[in-house]
Amino acid sequence: MKQNSTRPAADAAGLNKTLERAKQELEQMIDLNPQGMMLAGRDGVVVRANKALLELLGQTDFRTVLGKRLEELFPSRESAVFKRLLKTTSGYETCDAPIGASGDRNRTLRFTVVNPGAKGDFSVMIVHDVTGEKEKATHLEKMYKREAVRALMGALMHNI
């Protein structure tokens, strides 16, 4: 009785085709995500990015992002922020950092890193611009302080 030697090869080809299709679908889902996302190595070099990240950076071509160091793409006064995030062994960490080169309007970006811990070579980084949220929180805080001062002044005037 002869064994069919083409069967394992056909199974392997079918499996490779399925894996390639799954990879393409995953990449499409990442590109459609409205948050900026990238894949960075432990050395801080970006190896994959989605369209939302390009928009956040004001770029249109992936070549302006891929192969670049995080410090180049996101100049910050807090230069150690990326090293700390990429070395996290907890698997998940979030950090806000002021971003902007001298002369630029500073923005605050929230970086969320997801990685497999100390064993992984790459980390997924999600980037979200929280500048408006920070400005709104500061404005609300000032408004509440003014209201508290007015209420205190009213109470004092009433007692006088």
Coordinates of N, CA, C and O in Angstrom, one line a residue:
M1 N 0.8 -1.2 0.0 CA 0.0 0.0 0.0 C 0.9 1.2 0.0 O 1.7 1.4 0.8
K2 N 0.7 2.1 -1.0 CA 1.4 3.4 -1.1 C 0.8 4.5 -0.3 O -0.4 4.6 -0.4
Q3 N 1.6 5.3 0.3 CA 1.1 6.5 0.9 C 1.1 7.7 -0.1 O 2.0 7.8 -0.9
N4 N 0.1 8.5 0.1 CA 0.0 9.7 -0.8 C 1.0 10.8 -0.3 O 0.7 11.4 0.7
S5 N 2.1 11.0 -1.0 CA 3.1 12.0 -0.6 C 2.7 13.4 -0.9 O 3.2 14.4 -0.4
T6 N 1.7 13.6 -1.8 CA 1.3 15.0 -2.1 C 0.3 15.6 -1.1 O 0.1 16.8 -1.0
R7 N -0.3 14.7 -0.3 CA -1.3 15.2 0.7 C -0.7 16.2 1.7 O -1.2 17.2 2.0
P8 N 0.5 15.8 2.4 CA 1.1 16.7 3.3 C 1.5 18.1 2.7 O 1.3 19.1 3.3
A9 N 2.0 18.0 1.5 CA 2.4 19.3 0.8 C 1.2 20.1 0.5 O 1.2 21.4 0.7
A10 N 0.1 19.5 0.1 CA -1.2 20.3 -0.1 C -1.7 20.9 1.2 O -2.2 22.0 1.2
D11 N -1.6 20.1 2.3 CA -2.1 20.6 3.6 C -1.2 21.8 4.0 O -1.7 22.8 4.5
A12 N 0.1 21.7 3.8 CA 1.0 22.8 4.2 C 0.7 24.0 3.3 O 0.7 25.2 3.8
A13 N 0.5 23.9 2.0 CA 0.2 25.0 1.2 C -1.1 25.7 1.6 O -1.2 26.9 1.6
G14 N -2.1 24.8 1.9 CA -3.4 25.4 2.3 C -3.3 26.2 3.6 O -3.9 27.2 3.8
L15 N -2.5 25.6 4.6 CA -2.2 26.3 5.8 C -1.5 27.6 5.6 O -1.8 28.6 6.2
N16 N -0.5 27.6 4.8 CA 0.3 28.9 4.5 C -0.7 29.9 3.9 O -0.6 31.1 4.2
K17 N -1.5 29.5 3.0 CA -2.5 30.4 2.4 C -3.4 31.0 3.4 O -3.7 32.2 3.4
T18 N -3.9 30.2 4.3 CA -4.8 30.6 5.4 C -4.1 31.6 6.3 O -4.7 32.6 6.7
L19 N -2.9 31.3 6.7 CA -2.1 32.2 7.6 C -1.8 33.5 6.9 O -1.9 34.6 7.5
E20 N -1.5 33.5 5.6 CA -1.2 34.7 4.9 C -2.5 35.6 4.8 O -2.5 36.8 5.0
R21 N -3.6 35.0 4.6 CA -4.9 35.7 4.5 C -5.2 36.3 5.9 O -5.7 37.4 6.0
A22 N -5.0 35.5 6.9 CA -5.3 36.0 8.3 C -4.3 37.2 8.6 O -4.8 38.2 9.2
K23 N -3.1 37.1 8.2 CA -2.2 38.2 8.4 C -2.6 39.5 7.7 O -2.6 40.6 8.2
Q24 N -3.1 39.4 6.4 CA -3.5 40.5 5.7 C -4.8 41.1 6.3 O -4.9 42.3 6.3
E25 N -5.7 40.3 6.8 CA -6.9 40.8 7.4 C -6.6 41.5 8.7 O -7.2 42.6 9.0
L26 N -5.6 41.0 9.5 CA -5.2 41.7 10.7 C -4.6 43.0 10.4 O -4.9 44.0 11.1
E27 N -3.7 43.1 9.4 CA -3.1 44.3 9.0 C -4.2 45.3 8.5 O -4.1 46.5 8.9
Q28 N -5.2 44.9 7.8 CA -6.3 45.8 7.4 C -7.1 46.3 8.6 O -7.4 47.5 8.7
M29 N -7.3 45.4 9.6 CA -8.0 45.9 10.8 C -7.2 46.9 11.6 O -7.8 47.9 12.1
I30 N -5.9 46.7 11.7 CA -5.0 47.7 12.3 C -5.1 49.0 11.6 O -5.1 50.0 12.2
D31 N -5.0 49.0 10.3 CA -5.0 50.2 9.5 C -6.3 50.9 9.7 O -6.4 52.2 9.6
L32 N -7.4 50.2 9.9 CA -8.7 50.9 10.0 C -9.0 51.4 11.5 O -9.9 52.1 11.7
N33 N -8.1 51.0 12.4 CA -8.3 51.4 13.8 C -8.1 53.0 13.8 O -7.2 53.5 13.3
P34 N -9.1 53.7 14.5 CA -9.0 55.1 14.5 C -7.9 55.7 15.4 O -7.5 56.8 15.3
Q35 N -7.3 54.8 16.2 CA -6.2 55.3 17.1 C -4.8 55.0 16.4 O -4.7 54.0 15.7
G36 N -3.9 55.9 16.6 CA -2.6 55.6 16.0 C -1.9 54.4 16.7 O -1.9 54.3 17.9
M37 N -1.4 53.5 15.8 CA -0.8 52.3 16.3 C 0.5 52.0 15.6 O 0.6 52.4 14.4
M38 N 1.4 51.4 16.3 CA 2.7 51.1 15.7 C 3.3 49.9 16.4 O 2.9 49.5 17.5
L39 N 4.2 49.2 15.7 CA 5.0 48.1 16.3 C 6.4 48.6 16.3 O 7.0 49.0 15.3
A40 N 7.0 48.5 17.5 CA 8.3 49.0 17.7 C 9.2 47.9 18.4 O 8.7 47.2 19.2
G41 N 10.4 47.9 18.0 CA 11.4 46.9 18.6 C 11.8 47.5 19.9 O 11.6 48.6 20.3
R42 N 12.5 46.6 20.7 CA 13.0 47.0 22.0 C 14.0 48.2 21.9 O 14.2 49.0 22.8
D43 N 14.6 48.4 20.7 CA 15.5 49.5 20.4 C 14.8 50.8 20.1 O 15.5 51.8 19.9
G44 N 13.5 50.7 20.0 CA 12.7 52.0 19.7 C 12.6 52.3 18.3 O 12.2 53.4 17.9
V45 N 12.8 51.4 17.4 CA 12.7 51.6 16.0 C 11.3 51.1 15.5 O 10.9 49.9 15.8
V46 N 10.6 51.9 14.8 CA 9.3 51.5 14.3 C 9.4 50.6 13.1 O 10.0 51.0 12.1
V47 N 8.7 49.5 13.2 CA 8.7 48.5 12.1 C 7.4 48.4 11.4 O 7.3 47.9 10.2
R48 N 6.3 48.9 12.0 CA 5.0 48.9 11.4 C 4.2 50.0 12.0 O 4.3 50.3 13.1
A49 N 3.3 50.6 11.2 CA 2.5 51.7 11.6 C 1.2 51.7 10.9 O 1.1 51.1 9.8
N50 N 0.1 52.3 11.4 CA -1.1 52.3 10.7 C -1.4 53.7 10.2 O -0.6 54.7 10.5
K51 N -2.4 53.9 9.4 CA -2.8 55.1 8.8 C -3.1 56.2 9.8 O -2.7 57.4 9.6
A52 N -3.7 55.9 10.9 CA -4.1 56.9 11.9 C -2.8 57.5 12.5 O -2.8 58.7 12.8
L53 N -1.7 56.7 12.6 CA -0.5 57.2 13.2 C 0.1 58.2 12.2 O 0.6 59.3 12.6
L54 N 0.0 57.9 10.9 CA 0.5 58.8 9.9 C -0.2 60.2 10.0 O 0.4 61.2 9.9
E55 N -1.6 60.1 10.1 CA -2.4 61.3 10.2 C -2.0 62.1 11.5 O -1.9 63.3 11.4
L56 N -1.8 61.4 12.6 CA -1.4 62.1 13.8 C -0.1 62.8 13.7 O 0.1 63.9 14.2
L57 N 0.8 62.3 12.9 CA 2.1 62.9 12.7 C 2.1 63.9 11.5 O 3.1 64.5 11.2
G58 N 1.0 64.0 10.8 CA 0.9 64.9 9.7 C 1.7 64.4 8.5 O 2.2 65.2 7.7
Q59 N 1.8 63.1 8.3 CA 2.5 62.4 7.2 C 1.5 61.7 6.3 O 0.4 61.4 6.7
T60 N 2.0 61.4 5.1 CA 1.2 60.7 4.1 C 1.8 59.4 3.6 O 1.2 58.6 3.0
D61 N 3.1 59.3 3.9 CA 3.9 58.2 3.4 C 4.5 57.4 4.5 O 5.1 57.9 5.4
F62 N 4.3 56.1 4.5 CA 4.8 55.2 5.5 C 6.3 55.2 5.6 O 6.9 55.0 6.7
R63 N 7.0 55.5 4.5 CA 8.4 55.6 4.5 C 9.0 56.7 5.5 O 10.1 56.6 5.9
T64 N 8.2 57.7 5.8 CA 8.6 58.7 6.7 C 8.6 58.3 8.2 O 9.1 59.0 9.0
V65 N 8.0 57.1 8.4 CA 7.8 56.6 9.8 C 8.6 55.3 10.0 O 9.3 55.2 11.0
L66 N 8.5 54.4 9.1 CA 9.1 53.1 9.2 C 10.7 53.2 9.3 O 11.3 54.0 8.5
G67 N 11.2 52.5 10.2 CA 12.7 52.5 10.4 C 13.2 53.7 11.2 O 14.4 53.8 11.4
K68 N 12.3 54.6 11.6 CA 12.7 55.7 12.4 C 12.6 55.4 13.9 O 11.8 54.6 14.3
R69 N 13.4 56.1 14.7 CA 13.4 55.9 16.2 C 12.2 56.7 16.7 O 11.9 57.8 16.2
L70 N 11.6 56.3 17.8 CA 10.5 57.0 18.4 C 10.9 58.4 18.8 O 10.1 59.3 18.7
E71 N 12.1 58.6 19.3 CA 12.6 60.0 19.6 C 12.6 60.9 18.4 O 12.4 62.1 18.6
E72 N 12.8 60.4 17.2 CA 12.8 61.2 16.0 C 11.3 61.6 15.7 O 11.1 62.7 15.3
L73 N 10.4 60.6 15.8 CA 9.0 60.9 15.4 C 8.3 61.7 16.5 O 7.4 62.5 16.1
F74 N 8.6 61.6 17.7 CA 8.0 62.2 18.8 C 9.0 63.0 19.7 O 9.3 62.5 20.8
P75 N 9.5 64.1 19.2 CA 10.5 64.8 20.1 C 9.8 65.3 21.4 O 8.8 65.8 21.4
S76 N 10.5 64.9 22.5 CA 9.9 65.3 23.8 C 11.0 65.8 24.7 O 12.2 65.4 24.6
R77 N 10.6 66.6 25.7 CA 11.6 67.1 26.7 C 11.9 65.9 27.6 O 12.9 65.9 28.3
E78 N 11.0 64.9 27.7 CA 11.2 63.8 28.6 C 11.8 62.6 27.7 O 11.1 61.7 27.3
S79 N 13.1 62.7 27.4 CA 13.7 61.8 26.5 C 13.7 60.3 26.9 O 13.7 59.4 26.1
A80 N 13.6 60.1 28.2 CA 13.6 58.7 28.7 C 12.3 58.0 28.7 O 12.2 56.8 29.0
V81 N 11.2 58.7 28.3 CA 9.9 58.1 28.3 C 9.8 56.8 27.5 O 9.2 55.8 27.9
F82 N 10.4 56.8 26.3 CA 10.3 55.7 25.4 C 11.1 54.5 25.9 O 10.7 53.4 25.7
K83 N 12.3 54.8 26.4 CA 13.1 53.7 26.9 C 12.4 53.0 28.0 O 12.4 51.8 28.1
R84 N 11.8 53.8 28.9 CA 11.1 53.2 30.1 C 9.9 52.4 29.6 O 9.6 51.3 30.1
L85 N 9.1 52.9 28.6 CA 7.9 52.2 28.1 C 8.3 50.9 27.5 O 7.6 49.9 27.6
L86 N 9.4 50.9 26.6 CA 9.7 49.7 25.9 C 10.4 48.7 26.8 O 10.4 47.5 26.4
K87 N 10.9 49.1 27.9 CA 11.5 48.1 28.8 C 10.5 47.5 29.9 O 10.9 46.7 30.7
T88 N 9.2 47.9 29.8 CA 8.3 47.5 30.7 C 8.1 46.0 30.6 O 8.1 45.4 29.6
T89 N 8.1 45.3 31.8 CA 7.9 43.9 31.8 C 6.5 43.5 32.3 O 6.1 42.3 32.4
S90 N 5.7 44.5 32.6 CA 4.3 44.2 33.1 C 3.4 43.8 32.0 O 2.3 43.3 32.2
G91 N 3.8 44.0 30.7 CA 2.9 43.7 29.6 C 2.0 44.8 29.1 O 1.5 44.8 28.0
Y92 N 1.8 45.8 30.0 CA 0.9 46.9 29.7 C 1.3 48.1 30.5 O 1.4 48.0 31.7
E93 N 1.5 49.2 29.8 CA 1.8 50.5 30.6 C 1.4 51.7 29.7 O 1.4 51.7 28.5
T94 N 0.9 52.7 30.4 CA 0.5 53.9 29.8 C 1.2 55.1 30.4 O 1.5 55.2 31.6
C95 N 1.6 56.1 29.5 CA 2.3 57.2 30.0 C 1.9 58.4 29.1 O 1.8 58.3 27.8
D96 N 1.7 59.6 29.7 CA 1.5 60.8 28.9 C 2.8 61.6 28.8 O 3.5 61.6 29.8
A97 N 3.0 62.1 27.6 CA 4.3 62.9 27.4 C 4.0 64.1 26.6 O 3.3 64.0 25.6
P98 N 4.6 65.2 27.0 CA 4.5 66.4 26.1 C 5.4 66.3 24.9 O 6.6 65.9 25.0
I99 N 4.9 66.5 23.8 CA 5.6 66.3 22.5 C 5.6 67.6 21.7 O 4.6 68.3 21.6
G100 N 6.7 67.9 21.1 CA 6.9 69.1 20.3 C 8.3 69.5 20.2 O 8.9 69.7 21.3
A101 N 8.8 69.8 19.0 CA 10.1 70.4 18.9 C 10.0 71.9 19.2 O 8.9 72.4 19.3
S102 N 11.1 72.5 19.4 CA 11.1 73.9 19.8 C 10.5 74.7 18.7 O 10.7 74.5 17.5
G103 N 9.6 75.6 19.1 CA 8.9 76.4 18.2 C 7.5 75.8 17.8 O 6.6 76.5 17.3
D104 N 7.3 74.5 18.0 CA 6.1 73.9 17.6 C 5.1 74.0 18.8 O 5.5 74.2 19.9
R105 N 3.8 73.9 18.5 CA 2.8 73.9 19.6 C 3.0 72.6 20.3 O 2.9 71.5 19.7
N106 N 3.2 72.6 21.6 CA 3.3 71.4 22.3 C 2.0 70.6 22.4 O 0.9 71.3 22.6
R107 N 2.0 69.3 22.3 CA 0.8 68.5 22.4 C 1.2 67.5 23.5 O 2.3 67.2 23.7
T108 N 0.1 67.0 24.1 CA 0.3 65.9 25.0 C -0.2 64.6 24.4 O -1.4 64.6 24.0
L109 N 0.6 63.6 24.3 CA 0.2 62.4 23.7 C 0.3 61.3 24.8 O 1.1 61.2 25.6
R110 N -0.7 60.4 24.7 CA -0.8 59.3 25.6 C -0.3 58.0 24.8 O -0.8 57.7 23.8
F111 N 0.8 57.4 25.4 CA 1.4 56.2 24.8 C 1.0 55.0 25.6 O 1.2 55.0 26.8
T112 N 0.3 54.1 25.0 CA 0.0 52.8 25.7 C 0.8 51.7 25.0 O 0.7 51.5 23.8
V113 N 1.6 51.0 25.8 CA 2.4 49.9 25.3 C 1.9 48.6 25.8 O 1.5 48.4 26.9
V114 N 1.8 47.7 24.8 CA 1.4 46.3 25.1 C 2.4 45.4 24.6 O 2.8 45.5 23.4
N115 N 3.0 44.6 25.4 CA 4.0 43.7 25.0 C 4.0 42.4 25.8 O 3.3 42.3 26.8
P116 N 4.7 41.3 25.3 CA 4.7 40.1 26.0 C 5.6 40.0 27.2 O 5.9 38.9 27.6
G117 N 6.0 41.1 27.7 CA 6.9 41.1 28.8 C 8.4 41.1 28.4 O 8.7 41.5 27.3
A118 N 9.2 40.6 29.3 CA 10.7 40.6 29.0 C 11.1 39.7 27.9 O 12.1 39.9 27.3
K119 N 10.2 38.7 27.5 CA 10.6 37.8 26.5 C 10.4 38.3 25.1 O 11.1 37.8 24.1
G120 N 9.6 39.3 24.9 CA 9.3 39.8 23.5 C 10.3 40.7 23.0 O 11.0 41.5 23.7
D121 N 10.4 40.7 21.6 CA 11.3 41.6 20.9 C 10.6 42.9 20.5 O 11.2 43.9 20.1
F122 N 9.3 42.8 20.4 CA 8.5 43.9 19.9 C 7.4 44.3 20.8 O 6.9 43.5 21.6
S123 N 7.0 45.6 20.7 CA 5.8 46.1 21.5 C 4.9 46.8 20.6 O 5.3 47.5 19.7
V124 N 3.6 46.6 20.9 CA 2.6 47.4 20.2 C 2.4 48.7 21.0 O 2.3 48.7 22.2
M125 N 2.4 49.8 20.3 CA 2.2 51.1 21.0 C 1.0 51.8 20.3 O 0.9 52.0 19.1
I126 N 0.1 52.2 21.2 CA -1.1 52.9 20.8 C -0.9 54.4 21.2 O -0.5 54.6 22.3
V127 N -1.1 55.3 20.3 CA -0.8 56.7 20.5 C -2.1 57.5 20.4 O -2.9 57.3 19.4
H128 N -2.4 58.3 21.4 CA -3.7 59.1 21.4 C -3.3 60.5 21.8 O -2.6 60.7 22.8
D129 N -3.8 61.5 21.1 CA -3.6 62.9 21.4 C -4.6 63.3 22.5 O -5.8 63.4 22.2
V130 N -4.1 63.6 23.7 CA -4.9 64.0 24.8 C -4.8 65.5 25.1 O -5.2 66.0 26.2
T131 N -4.2 66.3 24.2 CA -4.0 67.7 24.4 C -5.3 68.4 24.7 O -5.4 69.1 25.7
G132 N -6.3 68.2 23.9 CA -7.6 68.8 24.1 C -8.2 68.4 25.5 O -8.8 69.3 26.2
E133 N -8.1 67.2 25.8 CA -8.6 66.7 27.1 C -7.9 67.4 28.3 O -8.5 67.8 29.3
K134 N -6.6 67.6 28.2 CA -5.8 68.2 29.2 C -6.2 69.7 29.3 O -6.4 70.2 30.4
E135 N -6.3 70.4 28.2 CA -6.7 71.8 28.2 C -8.1 72.0 28.8 O -8.4 72.9 29.5
K136 N -9.0 71.1 28.4 CA -10.4 71.1 28.9 C -10.4 70.9 30.5 O -11.1 71.6 31.2
A137 N -9.6 70.0 30.9 CA -9.5 69.7 32.4 C -9.0 70.9 33.1 O -9.5 71.3 34.2
T138 N -8.0 71.6 32.5 CA -7.4 72.8 33.1 C -8.4 73.9 33.2 O -8.6 74.6 34.2
H139 N -9.1 74.1 32.1 CA -10.2 75.1 32.0 C -11.3 74.9 33.1 O -11.7 75.8 33.8
L140 N -11.7 73.6 33.2 CA -12.8 73.3 34.1 C -12.3 73.5 35.6 O -13.0 74.0 36.4
E141 N -11.0 73.2 35.8 CA -10.5 73.4 37.2 C -10.5 74.9 37.5 O -10.9 75.3 38.6
K142 N -10.1 75.7 36.6 CA -10.1 77.2 36.8 C -11.5 77.7 37.0 O -11.7 78.5 37.9
M143 N -12.4 77.2 36.2 CA -13.8 77.6 36.4 C -14.4 77.2 37.7 O -15.0 78.0 38.4
Y144 N -14.1 76.0 38.2 CA -14.6 75.6 39.5 C -14.0 76.4 40.6 O -14.6 76.8 41.6
K145 N -12.7 76.8 40.5 CA -12.0 77.6 41.5 C -12.7 79.0 41.6 O -12.9 79.5 42.6
R146 N -13.0 79.6 40.4 CA -13.6 80.9 40.3 C -15.0 80.8 41.0 O -15.4 81.7 41.8
E147 N -15.8 79.8 40.7 CA -17.1 79.6 41.3 C -17.0 79.5 42.8 O -17.8 80.0 43.6
A148 N -16.0 78.7 43.3 CA -15.8 78.6 44.8 C -15.4 79.9 45.4 O -15.9 80.2 46.5
V149 N -14.6 80.7 44.8 CA -14.2 82.0 45.3 C -15.4 82.9 45.3 O -15.7 83.6 46.3
R150 N -16.3 82.9 44.3 CA -17.5 83.7 44.2 C -18.4 83.3 45.4 O -19.0 84.2 46.0
A151 N -18.6 82.0 45.6 CA -19.5 81.6 46.6 C -18.9 82.0 48.0 O -19.7 82.4 48.9
L152 N -17.6 81.9 48.2 CA -17.0 82.3 49.4 C -17.2 83.8 49.7 O -17.5 84.3 50.8
M153 N -17.0 84.6 48.6 CA -17.1 86.0 48.7 C -18.6 86.4 49.0 O -18.8 87.3 49.9
G154 N -19.5 85.7 48.4 CA -20.9 85.9 48.7 C -21.3 85.7 50.1 O -22.0 86.4 50.8
A155 N -20.8 84.5 50.7 CA -21.0 84.2 52.1 C -20.4 85.2 53.0 O -21.0 85.6 54.0
L156 N -19.2 85.7 52.7 CA -18.5 86.7 53.5 C -19.3 88.0 53.5 O -19.4 88.7 54.5
M157 N -19.7 88.4 52.3 CA -20.5 89.7 52.2 C -21.8 89.6 53.0 O -22.2 90.5 53.6
H158 N -22.4 88.4 52.9 CA -23.7 88.2 53.7 C -23.4 88.4 55.2 O -24.2 89.0 55.9
N159 N -22.3 87.8 55.6 CA -22.0 87.9 57.1 C -21.6 89.3 57.5 O -21.9 89.7 58.6
I160 N -21.0 90.1 56.6 CA -20.6 91.4 56.9 C -21.8 92.3 57.0 O -22.1 93.1 57.8

